[in-house]
XYZ file of C-alpha atoms in Angstrom:
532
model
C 96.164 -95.873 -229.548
C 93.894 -96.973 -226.638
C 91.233 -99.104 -227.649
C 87.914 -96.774 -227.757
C 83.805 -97.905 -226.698
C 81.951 -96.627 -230.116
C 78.690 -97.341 -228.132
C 79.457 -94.946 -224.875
C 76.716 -92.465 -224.217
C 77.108 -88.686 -223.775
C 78.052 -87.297 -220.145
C 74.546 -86.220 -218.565
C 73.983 -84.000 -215.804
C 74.694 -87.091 -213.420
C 78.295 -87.270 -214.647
C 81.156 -86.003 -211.789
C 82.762 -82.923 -213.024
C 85.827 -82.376 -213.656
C 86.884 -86.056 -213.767
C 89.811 -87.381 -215.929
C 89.308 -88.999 -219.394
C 91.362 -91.734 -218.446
C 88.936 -92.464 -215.762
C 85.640 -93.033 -217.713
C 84.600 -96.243 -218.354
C 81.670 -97.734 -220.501
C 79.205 -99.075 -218.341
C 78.345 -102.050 -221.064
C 81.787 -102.691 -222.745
C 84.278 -101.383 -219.592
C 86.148 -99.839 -222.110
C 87.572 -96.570 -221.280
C 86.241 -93.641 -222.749
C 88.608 -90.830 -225.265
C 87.737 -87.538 -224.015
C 87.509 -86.738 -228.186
C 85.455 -89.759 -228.757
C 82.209 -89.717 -226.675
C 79.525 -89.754 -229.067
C 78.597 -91.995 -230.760
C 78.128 -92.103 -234.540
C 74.504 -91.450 -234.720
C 74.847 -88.424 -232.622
C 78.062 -87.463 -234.421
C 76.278 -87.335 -237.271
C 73.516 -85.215 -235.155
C 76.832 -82.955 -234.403
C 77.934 -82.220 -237.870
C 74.266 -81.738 -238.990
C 74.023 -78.911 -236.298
C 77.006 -77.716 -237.312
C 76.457 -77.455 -241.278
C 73.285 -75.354 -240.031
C 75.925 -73.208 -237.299
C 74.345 -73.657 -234.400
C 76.213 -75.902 -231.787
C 75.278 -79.132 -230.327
C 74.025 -78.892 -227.213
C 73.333 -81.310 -224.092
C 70.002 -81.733 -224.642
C 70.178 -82.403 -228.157
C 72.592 -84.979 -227.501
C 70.332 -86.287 -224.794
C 67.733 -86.285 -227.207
C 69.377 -88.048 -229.645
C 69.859 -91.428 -227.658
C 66.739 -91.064 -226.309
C 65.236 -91.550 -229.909
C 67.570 -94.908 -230.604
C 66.365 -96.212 -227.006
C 62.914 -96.888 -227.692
C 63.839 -99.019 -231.210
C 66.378 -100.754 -229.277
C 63.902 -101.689 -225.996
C 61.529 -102.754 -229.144
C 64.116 -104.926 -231.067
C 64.567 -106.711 -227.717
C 61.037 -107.144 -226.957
C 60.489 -108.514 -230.890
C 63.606 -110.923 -230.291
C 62.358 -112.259 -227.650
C 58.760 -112.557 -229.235
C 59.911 -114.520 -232.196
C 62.012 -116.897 -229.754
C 59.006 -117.533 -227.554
C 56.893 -118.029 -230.859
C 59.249 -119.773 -232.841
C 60.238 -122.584 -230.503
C 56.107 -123.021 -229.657
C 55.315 -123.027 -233.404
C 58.326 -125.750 -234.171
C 57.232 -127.695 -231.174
C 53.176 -127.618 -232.269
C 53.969 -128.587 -235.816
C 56.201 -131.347 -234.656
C 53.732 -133.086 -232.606
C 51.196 -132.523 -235.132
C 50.502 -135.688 -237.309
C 52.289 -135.846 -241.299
C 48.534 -135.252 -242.687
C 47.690 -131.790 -240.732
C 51.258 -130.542 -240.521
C 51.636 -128.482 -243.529
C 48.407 -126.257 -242.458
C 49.548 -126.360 -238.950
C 52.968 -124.910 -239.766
C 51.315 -122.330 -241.867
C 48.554 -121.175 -240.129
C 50.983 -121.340 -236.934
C 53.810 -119.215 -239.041
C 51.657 -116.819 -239.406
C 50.248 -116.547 -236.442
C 53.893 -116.558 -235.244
C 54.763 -113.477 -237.055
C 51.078 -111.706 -236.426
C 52.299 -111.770 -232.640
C 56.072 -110.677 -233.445
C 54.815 -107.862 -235.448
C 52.228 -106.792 -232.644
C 54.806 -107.331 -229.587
C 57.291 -104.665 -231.289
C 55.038 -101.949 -232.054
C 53.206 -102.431 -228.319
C 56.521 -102.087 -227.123
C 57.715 -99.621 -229.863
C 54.629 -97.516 -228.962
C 55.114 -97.687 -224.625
C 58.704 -96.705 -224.976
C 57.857 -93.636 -227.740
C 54.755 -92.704 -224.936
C 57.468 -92.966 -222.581
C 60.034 -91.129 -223.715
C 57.796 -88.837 -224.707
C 55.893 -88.204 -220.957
C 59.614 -87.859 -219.239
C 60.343 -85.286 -222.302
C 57.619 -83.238 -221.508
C 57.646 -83.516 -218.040
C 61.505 -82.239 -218.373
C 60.248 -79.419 -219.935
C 57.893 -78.340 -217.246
C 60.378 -78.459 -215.149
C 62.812 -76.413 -216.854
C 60.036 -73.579 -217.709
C 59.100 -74.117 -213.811
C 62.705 -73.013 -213.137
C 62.979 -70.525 -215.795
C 59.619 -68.544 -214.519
C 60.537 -69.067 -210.563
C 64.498 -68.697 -210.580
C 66.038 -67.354 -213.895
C 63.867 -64.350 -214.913
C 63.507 -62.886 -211.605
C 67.237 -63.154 -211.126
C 67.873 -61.611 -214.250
C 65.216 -58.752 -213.959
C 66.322 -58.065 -210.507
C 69.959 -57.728 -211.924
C 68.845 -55.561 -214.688
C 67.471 -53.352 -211.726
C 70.712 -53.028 -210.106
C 72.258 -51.237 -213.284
C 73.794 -54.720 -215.035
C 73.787 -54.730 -218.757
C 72.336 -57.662 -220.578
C 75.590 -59.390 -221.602
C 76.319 -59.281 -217.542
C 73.516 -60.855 -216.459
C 74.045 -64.049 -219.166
C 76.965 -64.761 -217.676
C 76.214 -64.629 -214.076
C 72.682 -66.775 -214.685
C 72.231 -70.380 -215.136
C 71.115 -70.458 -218.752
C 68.552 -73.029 -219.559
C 69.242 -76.557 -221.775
C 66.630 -76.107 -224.378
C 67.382 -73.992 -227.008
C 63.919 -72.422 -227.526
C 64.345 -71.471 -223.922
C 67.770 -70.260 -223.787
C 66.615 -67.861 -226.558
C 63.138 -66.537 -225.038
C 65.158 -65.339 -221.977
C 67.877 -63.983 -224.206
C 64.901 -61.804 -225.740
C 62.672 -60.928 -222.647
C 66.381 -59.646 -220.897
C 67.273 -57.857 -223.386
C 63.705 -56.041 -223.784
C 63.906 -55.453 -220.083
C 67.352 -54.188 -220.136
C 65.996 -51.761 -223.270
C 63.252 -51.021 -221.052
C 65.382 -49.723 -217.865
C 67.239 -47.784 -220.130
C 64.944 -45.712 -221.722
C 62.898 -45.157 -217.964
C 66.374 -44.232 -216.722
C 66.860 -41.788 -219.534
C 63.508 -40.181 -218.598
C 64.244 -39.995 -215.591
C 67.331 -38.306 -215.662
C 65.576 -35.618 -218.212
C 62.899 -34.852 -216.069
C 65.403 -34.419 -212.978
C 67.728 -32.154 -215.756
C 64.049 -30.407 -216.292
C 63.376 -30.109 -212.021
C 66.609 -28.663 -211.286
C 66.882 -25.954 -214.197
C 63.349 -25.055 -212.675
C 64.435 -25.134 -208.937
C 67.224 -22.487 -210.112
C 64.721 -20.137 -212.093
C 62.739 -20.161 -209.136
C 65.434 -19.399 -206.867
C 66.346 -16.421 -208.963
C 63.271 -15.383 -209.478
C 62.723 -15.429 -205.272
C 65.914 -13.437 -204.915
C 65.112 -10.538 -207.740
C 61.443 -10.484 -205.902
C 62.604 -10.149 -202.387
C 65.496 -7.130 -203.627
C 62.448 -5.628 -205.728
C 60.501 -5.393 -202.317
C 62.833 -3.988 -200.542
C 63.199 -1.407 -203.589
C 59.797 -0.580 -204.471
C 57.239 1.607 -202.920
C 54.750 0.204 -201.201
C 51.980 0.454 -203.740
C 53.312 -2.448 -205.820
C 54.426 -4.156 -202.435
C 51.140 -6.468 -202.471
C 51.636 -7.732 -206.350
C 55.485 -8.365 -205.463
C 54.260 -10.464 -202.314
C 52.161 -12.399 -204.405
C 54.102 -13.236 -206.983
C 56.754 -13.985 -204.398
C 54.393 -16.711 -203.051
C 53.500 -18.093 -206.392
C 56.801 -18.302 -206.958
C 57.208 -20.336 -204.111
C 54.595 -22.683 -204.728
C 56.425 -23.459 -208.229
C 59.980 -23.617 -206.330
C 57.824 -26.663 -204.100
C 56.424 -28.524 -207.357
C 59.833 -28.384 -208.594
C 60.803 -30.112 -205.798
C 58.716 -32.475 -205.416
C 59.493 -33.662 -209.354
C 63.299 -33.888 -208.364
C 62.213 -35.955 -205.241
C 60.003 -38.548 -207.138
C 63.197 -39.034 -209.966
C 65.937 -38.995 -207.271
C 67.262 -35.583 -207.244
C 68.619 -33.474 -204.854
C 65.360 -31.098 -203.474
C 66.527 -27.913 -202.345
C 69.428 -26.567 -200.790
C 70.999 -28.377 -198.088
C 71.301 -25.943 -194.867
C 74.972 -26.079 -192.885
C 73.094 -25.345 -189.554
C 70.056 -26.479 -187.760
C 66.563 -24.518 -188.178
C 64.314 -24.160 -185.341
C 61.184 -25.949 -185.528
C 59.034 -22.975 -185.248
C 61.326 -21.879 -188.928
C 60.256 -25.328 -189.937
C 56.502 -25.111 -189.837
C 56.345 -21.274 -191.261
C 58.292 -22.492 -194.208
C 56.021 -25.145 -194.930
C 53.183 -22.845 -194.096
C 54.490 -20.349 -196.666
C 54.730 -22.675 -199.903
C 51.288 -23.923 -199.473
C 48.266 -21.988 -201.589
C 45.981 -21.508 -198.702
C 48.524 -20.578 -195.711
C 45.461 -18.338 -194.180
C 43.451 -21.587 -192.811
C 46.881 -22.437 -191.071
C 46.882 -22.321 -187.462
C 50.425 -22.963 -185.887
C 50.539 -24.318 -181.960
C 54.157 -24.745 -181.149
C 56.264 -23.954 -177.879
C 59.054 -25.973 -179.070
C 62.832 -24.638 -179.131
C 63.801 -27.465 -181.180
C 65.783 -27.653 -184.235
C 65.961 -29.582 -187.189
C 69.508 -31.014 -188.114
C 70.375 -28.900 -191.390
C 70.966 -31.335 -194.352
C 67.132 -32.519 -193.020
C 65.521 -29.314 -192.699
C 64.788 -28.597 -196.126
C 63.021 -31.964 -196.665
C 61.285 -32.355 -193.326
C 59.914 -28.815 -194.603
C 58.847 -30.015 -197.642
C 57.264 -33.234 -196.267
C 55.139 -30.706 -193.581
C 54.197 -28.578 -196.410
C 52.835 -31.645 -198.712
C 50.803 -32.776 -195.830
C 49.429 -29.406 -194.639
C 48.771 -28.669 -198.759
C 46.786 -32.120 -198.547
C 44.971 -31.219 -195.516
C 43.690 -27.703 -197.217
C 42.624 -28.987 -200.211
C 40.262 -32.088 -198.617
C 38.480 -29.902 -196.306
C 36.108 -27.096 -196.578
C 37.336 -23.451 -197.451
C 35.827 -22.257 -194.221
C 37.840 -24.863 -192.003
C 41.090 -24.116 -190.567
C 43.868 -26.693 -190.641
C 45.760 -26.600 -186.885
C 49.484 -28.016 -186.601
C 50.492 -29.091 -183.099
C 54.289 -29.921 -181.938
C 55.095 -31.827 -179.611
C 58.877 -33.153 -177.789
C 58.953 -36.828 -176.984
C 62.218 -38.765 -176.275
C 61.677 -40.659 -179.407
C 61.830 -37.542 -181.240
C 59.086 -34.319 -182.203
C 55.888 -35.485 -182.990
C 54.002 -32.982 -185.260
C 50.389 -33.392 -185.648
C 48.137 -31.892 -188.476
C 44.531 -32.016 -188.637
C 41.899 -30.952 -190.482
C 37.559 -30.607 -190.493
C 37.029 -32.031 -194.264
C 35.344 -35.368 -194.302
C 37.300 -37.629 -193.527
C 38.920 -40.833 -195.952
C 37.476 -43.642 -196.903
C 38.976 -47.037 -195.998
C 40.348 -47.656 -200.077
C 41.863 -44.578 -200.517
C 43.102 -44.473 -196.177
C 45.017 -47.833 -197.311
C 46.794 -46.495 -200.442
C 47.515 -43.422 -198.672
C 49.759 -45.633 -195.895
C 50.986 -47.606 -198.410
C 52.044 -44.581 -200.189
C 53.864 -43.293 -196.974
C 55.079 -46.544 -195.820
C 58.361 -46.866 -195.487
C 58.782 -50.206 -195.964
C 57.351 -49.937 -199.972
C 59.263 -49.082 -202.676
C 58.375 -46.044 -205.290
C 55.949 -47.616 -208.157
C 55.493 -44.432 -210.229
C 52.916 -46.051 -212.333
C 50.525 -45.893 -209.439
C 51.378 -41.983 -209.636
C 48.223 -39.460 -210.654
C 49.392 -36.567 -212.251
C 47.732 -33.930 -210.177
C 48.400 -36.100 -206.933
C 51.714 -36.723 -205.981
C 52.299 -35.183 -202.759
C 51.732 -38.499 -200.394
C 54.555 -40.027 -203.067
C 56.771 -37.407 -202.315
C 56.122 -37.596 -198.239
C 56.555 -41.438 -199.202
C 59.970 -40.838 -200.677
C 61.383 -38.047 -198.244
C 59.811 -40.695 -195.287
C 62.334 -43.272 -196.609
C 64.836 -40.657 -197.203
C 64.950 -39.969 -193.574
C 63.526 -42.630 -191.538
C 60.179 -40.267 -190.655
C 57.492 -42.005 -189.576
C 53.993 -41.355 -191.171
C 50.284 -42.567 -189.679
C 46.716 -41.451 -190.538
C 44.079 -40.976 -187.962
C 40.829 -39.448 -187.246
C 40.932 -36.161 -186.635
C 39.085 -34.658 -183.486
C 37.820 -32.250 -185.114
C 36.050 -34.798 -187.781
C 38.085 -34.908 -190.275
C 41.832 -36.511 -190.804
C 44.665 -36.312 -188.807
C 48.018 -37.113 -189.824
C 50.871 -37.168 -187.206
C 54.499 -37.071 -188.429
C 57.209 -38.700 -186.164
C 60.508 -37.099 -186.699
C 63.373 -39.538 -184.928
C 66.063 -38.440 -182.742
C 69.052 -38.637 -184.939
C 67.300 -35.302 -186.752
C 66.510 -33.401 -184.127
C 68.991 -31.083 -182.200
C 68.912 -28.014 -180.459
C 70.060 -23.956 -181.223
C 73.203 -23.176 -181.317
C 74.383 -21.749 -178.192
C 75.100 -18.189 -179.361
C 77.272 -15.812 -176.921
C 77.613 -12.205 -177.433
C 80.299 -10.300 -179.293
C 82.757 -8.083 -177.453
C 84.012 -5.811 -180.287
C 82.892 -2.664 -181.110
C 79.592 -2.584 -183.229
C 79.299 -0.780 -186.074
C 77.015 1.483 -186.162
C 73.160 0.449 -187.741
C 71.988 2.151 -190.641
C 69.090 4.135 -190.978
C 65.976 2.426 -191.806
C 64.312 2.046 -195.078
C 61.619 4.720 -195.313
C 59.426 2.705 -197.376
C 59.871 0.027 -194.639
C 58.958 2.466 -191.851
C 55.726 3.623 -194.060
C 55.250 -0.501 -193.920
C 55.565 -1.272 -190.779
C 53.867 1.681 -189.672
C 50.969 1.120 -192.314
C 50.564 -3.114 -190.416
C 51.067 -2.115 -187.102
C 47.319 -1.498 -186.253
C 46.342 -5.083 -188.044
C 44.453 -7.105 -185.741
C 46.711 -9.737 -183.927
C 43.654 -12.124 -184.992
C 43.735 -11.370 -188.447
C 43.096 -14.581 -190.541
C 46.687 -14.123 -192.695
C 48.801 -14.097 -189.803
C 49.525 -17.387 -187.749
C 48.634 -17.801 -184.561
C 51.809 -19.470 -182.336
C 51.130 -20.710 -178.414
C 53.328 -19.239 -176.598
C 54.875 -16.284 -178.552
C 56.146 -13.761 -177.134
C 53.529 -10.038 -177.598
C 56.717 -8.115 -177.875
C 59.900 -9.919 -180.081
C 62.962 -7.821 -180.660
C 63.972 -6.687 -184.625
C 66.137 -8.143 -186.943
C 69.295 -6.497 -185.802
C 73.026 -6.468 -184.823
C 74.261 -8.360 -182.742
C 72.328 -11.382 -182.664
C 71.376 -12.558 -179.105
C 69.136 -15.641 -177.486
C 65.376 -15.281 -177.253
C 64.203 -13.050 -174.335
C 66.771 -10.930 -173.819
C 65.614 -7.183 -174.064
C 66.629 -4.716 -175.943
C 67.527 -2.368 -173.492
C 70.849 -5.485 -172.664
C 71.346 -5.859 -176.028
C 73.481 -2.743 -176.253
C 71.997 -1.620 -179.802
C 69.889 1.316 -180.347
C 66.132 1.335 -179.470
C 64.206 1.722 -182.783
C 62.683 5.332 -183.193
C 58.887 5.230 -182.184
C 56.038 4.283 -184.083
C 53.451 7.475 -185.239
C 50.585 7.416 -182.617
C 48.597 8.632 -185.099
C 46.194 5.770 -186.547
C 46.937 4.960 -190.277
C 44.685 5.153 -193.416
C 42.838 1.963 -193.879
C 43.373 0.000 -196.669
C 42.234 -2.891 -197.918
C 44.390 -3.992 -200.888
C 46.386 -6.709 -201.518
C 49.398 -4.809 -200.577
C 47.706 -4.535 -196.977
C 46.987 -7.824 -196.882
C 50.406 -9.469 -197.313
C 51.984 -6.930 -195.282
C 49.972 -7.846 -192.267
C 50.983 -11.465 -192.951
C 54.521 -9.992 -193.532
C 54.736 -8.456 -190.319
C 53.598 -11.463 -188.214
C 55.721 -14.064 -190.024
C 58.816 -12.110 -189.342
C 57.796 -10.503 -185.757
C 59.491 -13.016 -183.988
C 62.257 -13.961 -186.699
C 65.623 -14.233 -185.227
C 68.858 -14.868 -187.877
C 69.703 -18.210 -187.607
C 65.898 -19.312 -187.644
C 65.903 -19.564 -191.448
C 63.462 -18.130 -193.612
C 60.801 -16.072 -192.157
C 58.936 -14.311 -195.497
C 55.409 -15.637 -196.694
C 57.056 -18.087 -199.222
C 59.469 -19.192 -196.811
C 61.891 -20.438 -199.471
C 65.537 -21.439 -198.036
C 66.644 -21.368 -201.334
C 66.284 -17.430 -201.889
């Protein structure tokens, strides 16, 4: 058996990895070093202690360890040589002190001797135990330093990415000290708990946002067969419900947006701009303040459409609600070669510089979602946030000419397309049904409505005289008389009854939202919902 150093020290951090056994060498003795025989006895003892109690030794308790027999060793030295330098001056004084005065001499110098011994250790005892203990704590500020700056954020970032707990301990550097080790062990596993349970709410409330967005849909679709069914006394309650409707279909979007849900449907062909801003127009409570300027024959790519609608309808809901009832809220579109700006302003009062900061920092698309910054009855700059980053959109605040705020939206180029090219259909139509008498009664009932009146929209550039929603579908401007269908019979000259319900209302808006409504423009009704 190889001879063995009993007094070699424990590999520290220092030591080359990975080196062979044979290899190691006491740095006192030269003696190699057993791979199964590096501690010495003290700390051996140390070892099965730890054991007995089943936890395992670690490296810094066996670093510990000889740093508690260093100081009484650096002391033993120190006394040794104390009682040498003493001993060989007390010997020489009572030597050359005469045979009368030596006896006193030697004792009074004795114990002097040993007064000086006795205060040499513990000086030095004491320095190397102050020592020891300064690099000990200093050791552990460093450590903590690390753990605070490098571990935890690691491991919380980690737990953010999905890992479980057990992951992240073994892809972390775990700290030496114990106590430490087992503080991070506890703070991961409360974070991991707490990621959990947030994504578990999430995922409820998303369940809860989509079973919504599918009641409302349904609800839309039995609404919009009932108006087409019903006479037109209970044609204004229908329309209103249609648009309340509609306003719930939105805040059920907007709750699947802010978990990370799918919002709405996702369309398989572009929508027109002009289809754009009427749907966003349509979901919002106070559509009559609304004023629409748009000449744009752009289109909206369509697995964007539905969310660049929602984001316009947000901001135009915002804009209503922070300005006076009296003041109208104008939307302006306009084509750059970086993409369609759209522009939104209102007359309220304007923002003050707090809340103008946290509402860019809410659409910014450089910030992340921090839903406990969220207030429960405001979260539609969160959800223009969220769709901004969604879609690279570009969101700034402004003031508004007309004193209040303006908010332009930049939509890029990589949305934005154009109609499709349609061409006329060579084979025989069929022939078009007869119209819906109560539809005739309608039409006929809104066609002496103002073309000022404050529930319709009012749309630069529109055409005074748009063809119906018929067969076959043809491009914009093209008359009826080339379309090759049937001219619609003419409307009574006679002027209709006035009326001034609800049902009169909403028809007027009715028949200006869908005057100029082509079939592959999207929706076109007052709540404008794509998912009907």
């Amino acid at each position: 058996m190889p001879t063995v150093c009993p007094s070699a020290r424990f590999p520290e951090r220092g030591d080359t990895p990975g080196a062979s056994p044979s290899r190691r060498v006491c740095e006192r003795t030269k003696l190699p070093i057993s791979s199964t025989a590096r501690v010495s006895p003290l700390l051996a003892g140390a070892s099965r202690h730890h054991r007995s109690l089943g936890a395992p030794i670690s490296l810094s308790t066996a670093n510990r360890v000889n740093d508690e027999r260093s100081p009484l060793n650096r002391a033993l030295l120190v006394l040794l040589a104390t009682v040498l330098v003493t001993g060989g001056a007390w010997l020489w004084i009572t030597l050359e002190t005469s045979a009368a005065d030596r006896v006193p001499v030697a004792v009074a110098g004795g114990v002097t001797a040993a007064l000086l011994c006795a205060a040499a250790f513990l000086a030095a005892l004491r320095h190397h135990q102050i020592r020891t203990a300064t690099d000990e704590v200093a050791e552990l500020r460093a450590e903590l330093d690390r753990l605070a700056d490098d571990t935890l954020p690691a491991a919380a970032r980690r737990l953010r990415e999905g890992a479980s707990a057990d992951t992240v301990f073994t892809e972390i550097p775990l700290p030496g000290n114990e106590t430490h080790e087992r503080i991070l062990r506890t703070l991961t596993k409360e974070i991991s708990v707490g990621h959990r349970q947030r994504a578990a709410a999430m995922a409820a409330c998303a369940n809860a946002a989509g079973r919504v967005q599918a009641l409302a849909t349904s609800m839309l679709a039995d609404l919009r067969e009932m108006e087409n069914r019903h006479s037109e006394e209970v044609l204004g309650d229908l329309l209103k419900l249609d648009h309340s409707t509609a306003q719930a279909g939105r805040l059920a979007d907007s709750i699947a947006v802010l978990t990370g849900a799918r919002s709405g449907r996702r369309w398989t062909k572009p929508i027109v701009m002009e289809s754009i801003l009427r749907g966003a127009m349509g979901r919002i409570r106070a559509y009559q303040r609304v004023r629409i300027h748009s000449a744009s024959t752009s289109a909206i790519v369509g697995y964007a459409a539905e969310d660049v609608m929602h984001a316009l309808a947000e901001l135009m809901d915002n804009a209503t609600k922070f300005s006076a009832p009296s003041e109208e809220v104008h939307v302006y579109v306009e084509e750059l070669h970086t993409g369609l700006v759209v522009t939104i302003e209102d007359g309220g009062l304007g923002m003050k510089p707090q809340a103008l900061e946290r509402a860019k920092t809410a659409v910014s698309t450089s910030e992340t979602l921090d839903l406990t910054k969220l207030s429960g009855t405001r979260l539609g700059l969160a959800v223009v946030g969220c769709l901004a980053r969604k879609h690279d959109l570009h969101v700034f605040f402004r003031p508004s000419s007309r004193g209040g705020t303006g908010v332009v939206v930049r939509v890029p180029n990589q949305l934005v397309t154009q109609q499709r090219q349609e061409f006329p259909d060579t084979a025989p139509q069929p022939a078009v049904p007869a119209a819906n008498p109560v539809r005739q009664a309608f039409a006929s009932a809104t066609h002496a409505a103002p073309a000022q009146d404050t529930m319709t929209a009012v749309l630069d550039g529109e055409q005074s005289q748009a063809p119906q929603r018929s067969l076959p579908k043809r491009r914009r401007g093209q008359t009826l008389a080339n379309s090759g269908q049937p001219t619609p019979a003419p409307r009574p000259q006679h002027p209709p009854k006035p009326r001034t319900d609800a049902g009169a209302r909403f028809g007027a808006f009715r028949q200006g939202t869908s005057r100029n409504h082509r079939p592959d423009q999207g929706p076109a009704s007052p709540s404008a919902n794509p998912d009907s």
